[in-house]
mmCIF file of C-alpha atoms in Angstrom:
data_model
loop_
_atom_site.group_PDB
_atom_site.id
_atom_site.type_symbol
_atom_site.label_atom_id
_atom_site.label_comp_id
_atom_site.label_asym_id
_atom_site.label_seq_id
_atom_site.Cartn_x
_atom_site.Cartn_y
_atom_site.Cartn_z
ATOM 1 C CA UNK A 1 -17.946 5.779 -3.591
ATOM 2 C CA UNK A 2 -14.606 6.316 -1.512
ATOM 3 C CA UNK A 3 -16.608 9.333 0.404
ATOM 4 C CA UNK A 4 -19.255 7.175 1.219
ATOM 5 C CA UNK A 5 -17.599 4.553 2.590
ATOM 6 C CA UNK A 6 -15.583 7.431 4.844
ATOM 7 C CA UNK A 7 -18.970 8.258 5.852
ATOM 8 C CA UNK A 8 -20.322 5.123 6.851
ATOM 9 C CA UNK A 9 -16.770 3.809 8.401
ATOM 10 C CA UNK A 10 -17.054 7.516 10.660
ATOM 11 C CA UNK A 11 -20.079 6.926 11.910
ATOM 12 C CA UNK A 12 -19.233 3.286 12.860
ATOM 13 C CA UNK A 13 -16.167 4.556 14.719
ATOM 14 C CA UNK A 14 -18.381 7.036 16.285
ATOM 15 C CA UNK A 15 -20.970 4.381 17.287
ATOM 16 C CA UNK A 16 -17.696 2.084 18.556
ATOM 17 C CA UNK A 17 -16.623 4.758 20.901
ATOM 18 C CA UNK A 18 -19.728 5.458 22.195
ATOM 19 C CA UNK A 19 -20.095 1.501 23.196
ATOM 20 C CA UNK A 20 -17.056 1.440 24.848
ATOM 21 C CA UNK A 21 -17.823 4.035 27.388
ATOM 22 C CA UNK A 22 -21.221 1.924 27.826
ATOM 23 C CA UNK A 23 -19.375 -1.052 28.187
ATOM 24 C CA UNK A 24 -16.469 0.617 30.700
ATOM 25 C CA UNK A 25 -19.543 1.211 32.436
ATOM 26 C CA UNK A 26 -21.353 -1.821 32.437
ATOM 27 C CA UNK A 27 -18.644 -4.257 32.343
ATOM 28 C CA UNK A 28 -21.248 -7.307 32.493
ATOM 29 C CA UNK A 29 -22.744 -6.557 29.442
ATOM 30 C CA UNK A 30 -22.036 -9.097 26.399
ATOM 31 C CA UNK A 31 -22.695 -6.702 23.141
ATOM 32 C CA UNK A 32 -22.848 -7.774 19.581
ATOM 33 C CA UNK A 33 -22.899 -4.742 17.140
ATOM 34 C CA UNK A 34 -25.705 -4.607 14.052
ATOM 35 C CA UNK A 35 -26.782 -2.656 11.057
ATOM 36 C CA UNK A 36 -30.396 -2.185 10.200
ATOM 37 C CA UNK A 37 -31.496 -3.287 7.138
ATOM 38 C CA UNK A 38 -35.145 -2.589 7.208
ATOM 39 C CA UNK A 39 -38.103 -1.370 8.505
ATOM 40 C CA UNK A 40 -41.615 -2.713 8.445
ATOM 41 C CA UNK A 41 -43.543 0.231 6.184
ATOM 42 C CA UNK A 42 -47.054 -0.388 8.026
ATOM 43 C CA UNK A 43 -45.281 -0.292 11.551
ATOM 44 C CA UNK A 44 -44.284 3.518 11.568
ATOM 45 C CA UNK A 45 -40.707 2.755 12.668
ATOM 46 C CA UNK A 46 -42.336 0.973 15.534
ATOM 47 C CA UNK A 47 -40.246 -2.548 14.092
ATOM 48 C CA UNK A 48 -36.744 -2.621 12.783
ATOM 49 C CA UNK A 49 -34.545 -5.429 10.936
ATOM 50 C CA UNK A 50 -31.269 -5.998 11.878
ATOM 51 C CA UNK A 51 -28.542 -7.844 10.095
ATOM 52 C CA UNK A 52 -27.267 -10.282 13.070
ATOM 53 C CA UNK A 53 -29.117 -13.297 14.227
ATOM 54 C CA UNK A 54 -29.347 -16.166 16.313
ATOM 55 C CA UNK A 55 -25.968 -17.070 14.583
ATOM 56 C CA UNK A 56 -24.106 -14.337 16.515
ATOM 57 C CA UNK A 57 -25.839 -14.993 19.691
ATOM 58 C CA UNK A 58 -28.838 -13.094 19.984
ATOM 59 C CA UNK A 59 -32.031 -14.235 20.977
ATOM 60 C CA UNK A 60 -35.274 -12.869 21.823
ATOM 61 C CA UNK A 61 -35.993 -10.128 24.572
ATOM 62 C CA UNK A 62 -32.458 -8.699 24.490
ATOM 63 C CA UNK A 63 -32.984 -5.478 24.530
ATOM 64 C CA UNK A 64 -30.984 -2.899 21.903
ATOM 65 C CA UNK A 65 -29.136 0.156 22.223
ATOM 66 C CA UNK A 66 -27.467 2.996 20.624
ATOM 67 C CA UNK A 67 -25.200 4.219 22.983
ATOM 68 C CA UNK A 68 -27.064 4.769 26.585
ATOM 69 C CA UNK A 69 -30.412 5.225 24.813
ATOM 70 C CA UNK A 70 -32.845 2.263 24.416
ATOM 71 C CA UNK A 71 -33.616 1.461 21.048
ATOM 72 C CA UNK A 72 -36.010 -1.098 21.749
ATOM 73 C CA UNK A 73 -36.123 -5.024 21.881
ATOM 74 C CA UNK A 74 -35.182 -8.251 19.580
ATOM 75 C CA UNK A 75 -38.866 -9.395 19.347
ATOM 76 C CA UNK A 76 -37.579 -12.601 17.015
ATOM 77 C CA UNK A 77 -34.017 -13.726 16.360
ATOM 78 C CA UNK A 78 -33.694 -15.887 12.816
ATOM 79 C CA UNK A 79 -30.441 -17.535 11.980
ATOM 80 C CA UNK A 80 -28.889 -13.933 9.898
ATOM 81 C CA UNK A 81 -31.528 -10.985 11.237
ATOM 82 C CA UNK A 82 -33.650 -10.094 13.605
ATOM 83 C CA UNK A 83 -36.569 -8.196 14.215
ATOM 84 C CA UNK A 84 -36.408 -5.721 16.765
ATOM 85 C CA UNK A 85 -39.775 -3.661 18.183
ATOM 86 C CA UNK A 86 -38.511 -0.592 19.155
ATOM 87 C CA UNK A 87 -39.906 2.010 22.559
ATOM 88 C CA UNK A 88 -42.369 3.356 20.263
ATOM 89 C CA UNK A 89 -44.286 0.320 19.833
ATOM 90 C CA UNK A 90 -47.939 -0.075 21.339
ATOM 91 C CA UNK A 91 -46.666 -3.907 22.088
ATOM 92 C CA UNK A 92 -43.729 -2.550 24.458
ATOM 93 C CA UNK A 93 -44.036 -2.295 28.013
ATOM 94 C CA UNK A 94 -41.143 -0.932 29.980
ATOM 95 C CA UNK A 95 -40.346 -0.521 33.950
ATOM 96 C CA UNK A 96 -39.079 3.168 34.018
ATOM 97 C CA UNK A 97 -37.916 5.476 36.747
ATOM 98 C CA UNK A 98 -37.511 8.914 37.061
ATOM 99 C CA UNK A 99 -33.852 10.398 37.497
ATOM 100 C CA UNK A 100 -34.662 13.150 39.766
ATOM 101 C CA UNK A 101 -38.163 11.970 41.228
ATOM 102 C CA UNK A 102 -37.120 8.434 41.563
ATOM 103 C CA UNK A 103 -40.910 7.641 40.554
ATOM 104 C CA UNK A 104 -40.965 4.571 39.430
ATOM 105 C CA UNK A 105 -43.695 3.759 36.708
ATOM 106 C CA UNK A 106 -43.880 1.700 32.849
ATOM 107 C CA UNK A 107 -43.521 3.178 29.827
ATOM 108 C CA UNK A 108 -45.541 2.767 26.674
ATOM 109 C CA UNK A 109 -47.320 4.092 23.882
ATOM 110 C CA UNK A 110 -50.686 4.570 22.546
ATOM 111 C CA UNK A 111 -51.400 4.538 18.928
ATOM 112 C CA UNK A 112 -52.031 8.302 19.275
ATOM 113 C CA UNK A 113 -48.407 9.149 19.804
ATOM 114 C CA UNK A 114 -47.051 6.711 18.026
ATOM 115 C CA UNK A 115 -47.373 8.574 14.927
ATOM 116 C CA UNK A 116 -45.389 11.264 16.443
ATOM 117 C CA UNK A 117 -42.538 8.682 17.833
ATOM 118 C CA UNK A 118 -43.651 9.571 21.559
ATOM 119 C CA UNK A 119 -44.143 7.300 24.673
ATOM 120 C CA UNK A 120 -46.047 7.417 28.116
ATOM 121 C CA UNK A 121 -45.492 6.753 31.429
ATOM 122 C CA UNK A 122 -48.256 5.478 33.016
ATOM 123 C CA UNK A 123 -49.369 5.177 35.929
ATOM 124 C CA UNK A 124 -47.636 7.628 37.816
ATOM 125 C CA UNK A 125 -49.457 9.629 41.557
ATOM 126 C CA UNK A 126 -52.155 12.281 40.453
ATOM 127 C CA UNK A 127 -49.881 14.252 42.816
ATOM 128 C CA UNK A 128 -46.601 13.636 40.630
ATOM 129 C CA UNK A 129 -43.485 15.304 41.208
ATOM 130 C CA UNK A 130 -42.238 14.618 37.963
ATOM 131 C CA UNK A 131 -41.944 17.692 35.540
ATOM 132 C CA UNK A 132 -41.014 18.484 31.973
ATOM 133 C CA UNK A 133 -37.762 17.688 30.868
ATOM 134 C CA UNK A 134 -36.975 15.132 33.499
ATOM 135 C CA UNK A 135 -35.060 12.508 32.147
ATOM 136 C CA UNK A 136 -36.684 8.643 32.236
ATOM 137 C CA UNK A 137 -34.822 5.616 32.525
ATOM 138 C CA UNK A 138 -34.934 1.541 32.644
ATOM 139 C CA UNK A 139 -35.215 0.583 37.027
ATOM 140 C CA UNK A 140 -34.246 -2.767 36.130
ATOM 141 C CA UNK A 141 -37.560 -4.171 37.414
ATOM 142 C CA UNK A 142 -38.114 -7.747 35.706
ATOM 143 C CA UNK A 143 -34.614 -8.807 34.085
ATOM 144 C CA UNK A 144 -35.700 -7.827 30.691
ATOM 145 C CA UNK A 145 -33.859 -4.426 30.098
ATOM 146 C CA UNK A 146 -30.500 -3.428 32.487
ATOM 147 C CA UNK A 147 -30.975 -0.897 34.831
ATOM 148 C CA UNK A 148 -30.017 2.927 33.252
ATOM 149 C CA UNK A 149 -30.681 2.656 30.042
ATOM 150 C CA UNK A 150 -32.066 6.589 28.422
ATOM 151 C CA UNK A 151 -35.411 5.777 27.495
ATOM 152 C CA UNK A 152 -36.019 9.988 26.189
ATOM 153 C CA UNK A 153 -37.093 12.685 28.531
ATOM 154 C CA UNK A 154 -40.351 14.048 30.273
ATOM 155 C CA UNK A 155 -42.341 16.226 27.165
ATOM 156 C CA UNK A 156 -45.647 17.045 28.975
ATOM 157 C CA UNK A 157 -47.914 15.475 32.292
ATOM 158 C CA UNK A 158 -51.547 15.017 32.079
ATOM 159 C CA UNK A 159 -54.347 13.778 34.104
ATOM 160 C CA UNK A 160 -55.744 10.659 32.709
ATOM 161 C CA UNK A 161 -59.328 10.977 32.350
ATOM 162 C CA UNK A 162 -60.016 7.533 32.884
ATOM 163 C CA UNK A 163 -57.700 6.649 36.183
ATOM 164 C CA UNK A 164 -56.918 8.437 39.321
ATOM 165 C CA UNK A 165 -53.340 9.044 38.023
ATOM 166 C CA UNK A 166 -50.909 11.069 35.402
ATOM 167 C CA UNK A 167 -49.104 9.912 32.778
ATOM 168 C CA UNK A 168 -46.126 11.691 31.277
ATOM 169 C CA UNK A 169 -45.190 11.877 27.446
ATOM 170 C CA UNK A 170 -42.037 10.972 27.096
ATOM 171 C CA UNK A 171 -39.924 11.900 23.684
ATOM 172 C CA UNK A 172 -37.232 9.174 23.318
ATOM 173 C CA UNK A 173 -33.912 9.982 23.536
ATOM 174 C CA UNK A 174 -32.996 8.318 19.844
ATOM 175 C CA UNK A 175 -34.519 9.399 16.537
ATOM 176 C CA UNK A 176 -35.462 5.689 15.862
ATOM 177 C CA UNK A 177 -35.721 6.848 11.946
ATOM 178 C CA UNK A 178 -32.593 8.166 11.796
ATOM 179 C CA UNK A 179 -30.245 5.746 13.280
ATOM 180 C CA UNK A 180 -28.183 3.187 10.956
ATOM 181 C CA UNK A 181 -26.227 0.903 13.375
ATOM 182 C CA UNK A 182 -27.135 -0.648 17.153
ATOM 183 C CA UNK A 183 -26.138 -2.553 19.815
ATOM 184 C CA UNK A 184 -27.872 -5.447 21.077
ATOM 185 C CA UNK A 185 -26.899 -6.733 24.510
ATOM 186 C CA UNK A 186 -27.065 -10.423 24.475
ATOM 187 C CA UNK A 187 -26.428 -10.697 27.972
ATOM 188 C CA UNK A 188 -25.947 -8.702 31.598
ATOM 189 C CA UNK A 189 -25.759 -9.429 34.487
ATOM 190 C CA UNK A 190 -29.731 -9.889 36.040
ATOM 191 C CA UNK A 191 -31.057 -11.220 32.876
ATOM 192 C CA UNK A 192 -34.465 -13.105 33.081
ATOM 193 C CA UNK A 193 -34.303 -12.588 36.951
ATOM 194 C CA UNK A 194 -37.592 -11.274 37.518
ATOM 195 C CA UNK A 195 -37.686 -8.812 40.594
#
């Protein structure tokens, strides 16, 4: 029991460390630490529960973290949880640029690769610069998510077969099945200001 709770209390001090270089960072952002508690079975990791609430501040569309890497956003905030849809959800749209590129496109995800926890970004020139391993983060584009947030790096480009454009798969930067604890930031600076 004792080594479990060492576990668990390392990990949190882990996580806690990790935040505070975020938030030396970013000193705008107002964070409010949770566990999740759940998952919904027939979502595929594409919806988490949390165990903080409206109660503690947090309120739909803030988006959640684990360190620099997006986790995803609170979709509905009761009193004690929340339910957060996370970057592999079909629902999700996100405005995403690329690091080196500067490409600026949204990222998504089709029920193809959502059963291998992989996103797109969409809409990008047929001519794209962009190339594997390229790393793809939030622009900041429509006050919902902060500017620099990891969403996961460049896997593949394709041709879509339906547009004159690529997409890229993108494989998130966060094992959403594996992580125990997150961030959610209830408020930074830009919020709800759409661009």
């Amino acid at each position: 029991n004792q080594l479990a709770q060492y576990g668990d209390m390392a990990q949190k001090i882990s996580s806690y460390e990790t935040m505070l270089g975020v938030k030396e960072e970013n000193p705008d952002f107002e964070l409010c630490s949770a566990d999740i508690i759940g998952t919904d079975d027939g979502d595929l990791f594409t919806t988490l529960i949390i165990n903080k609430g409206s109660n503690h501040n947090i309120s739909a569309k803030d988006p959640v973290v684990a360190g620099n890497y997006l986790v995803g956003i609170v979709k509905k905030a009761h009193p004690t949880y929340s339910v957060v849809e996370t970057i592999i959800n079909p629902g999700i749209n996100i405005s995403a640029i690329e690091s080196k590129t500067r490409e600026v496109a949204y990222v998504t995800t089709d029920l193809e690769r959502v059963k291998n926890g992989l996103c797109l970004m969409e809409s990008l020139d047929r001519t794209t610069a962009i190339t594997p391993g390229g790393l793809v983060i939030t622009s900041g584009i429509g006050g919902v998510y902060p500017k620099g947030l990891i969403i996961g790096s460049v896997k593949e480009i394709n041709e879509s077969k339906f547009e004159l454009s690529s997409y890229a798969v993108i494989e998130p930067g966060v094992e959403i099945n594996e992580i125990e604890d997150v961030f959610v930031i209830t408020s930074f600076e830009g919020q709800g200001i759409e661009e």
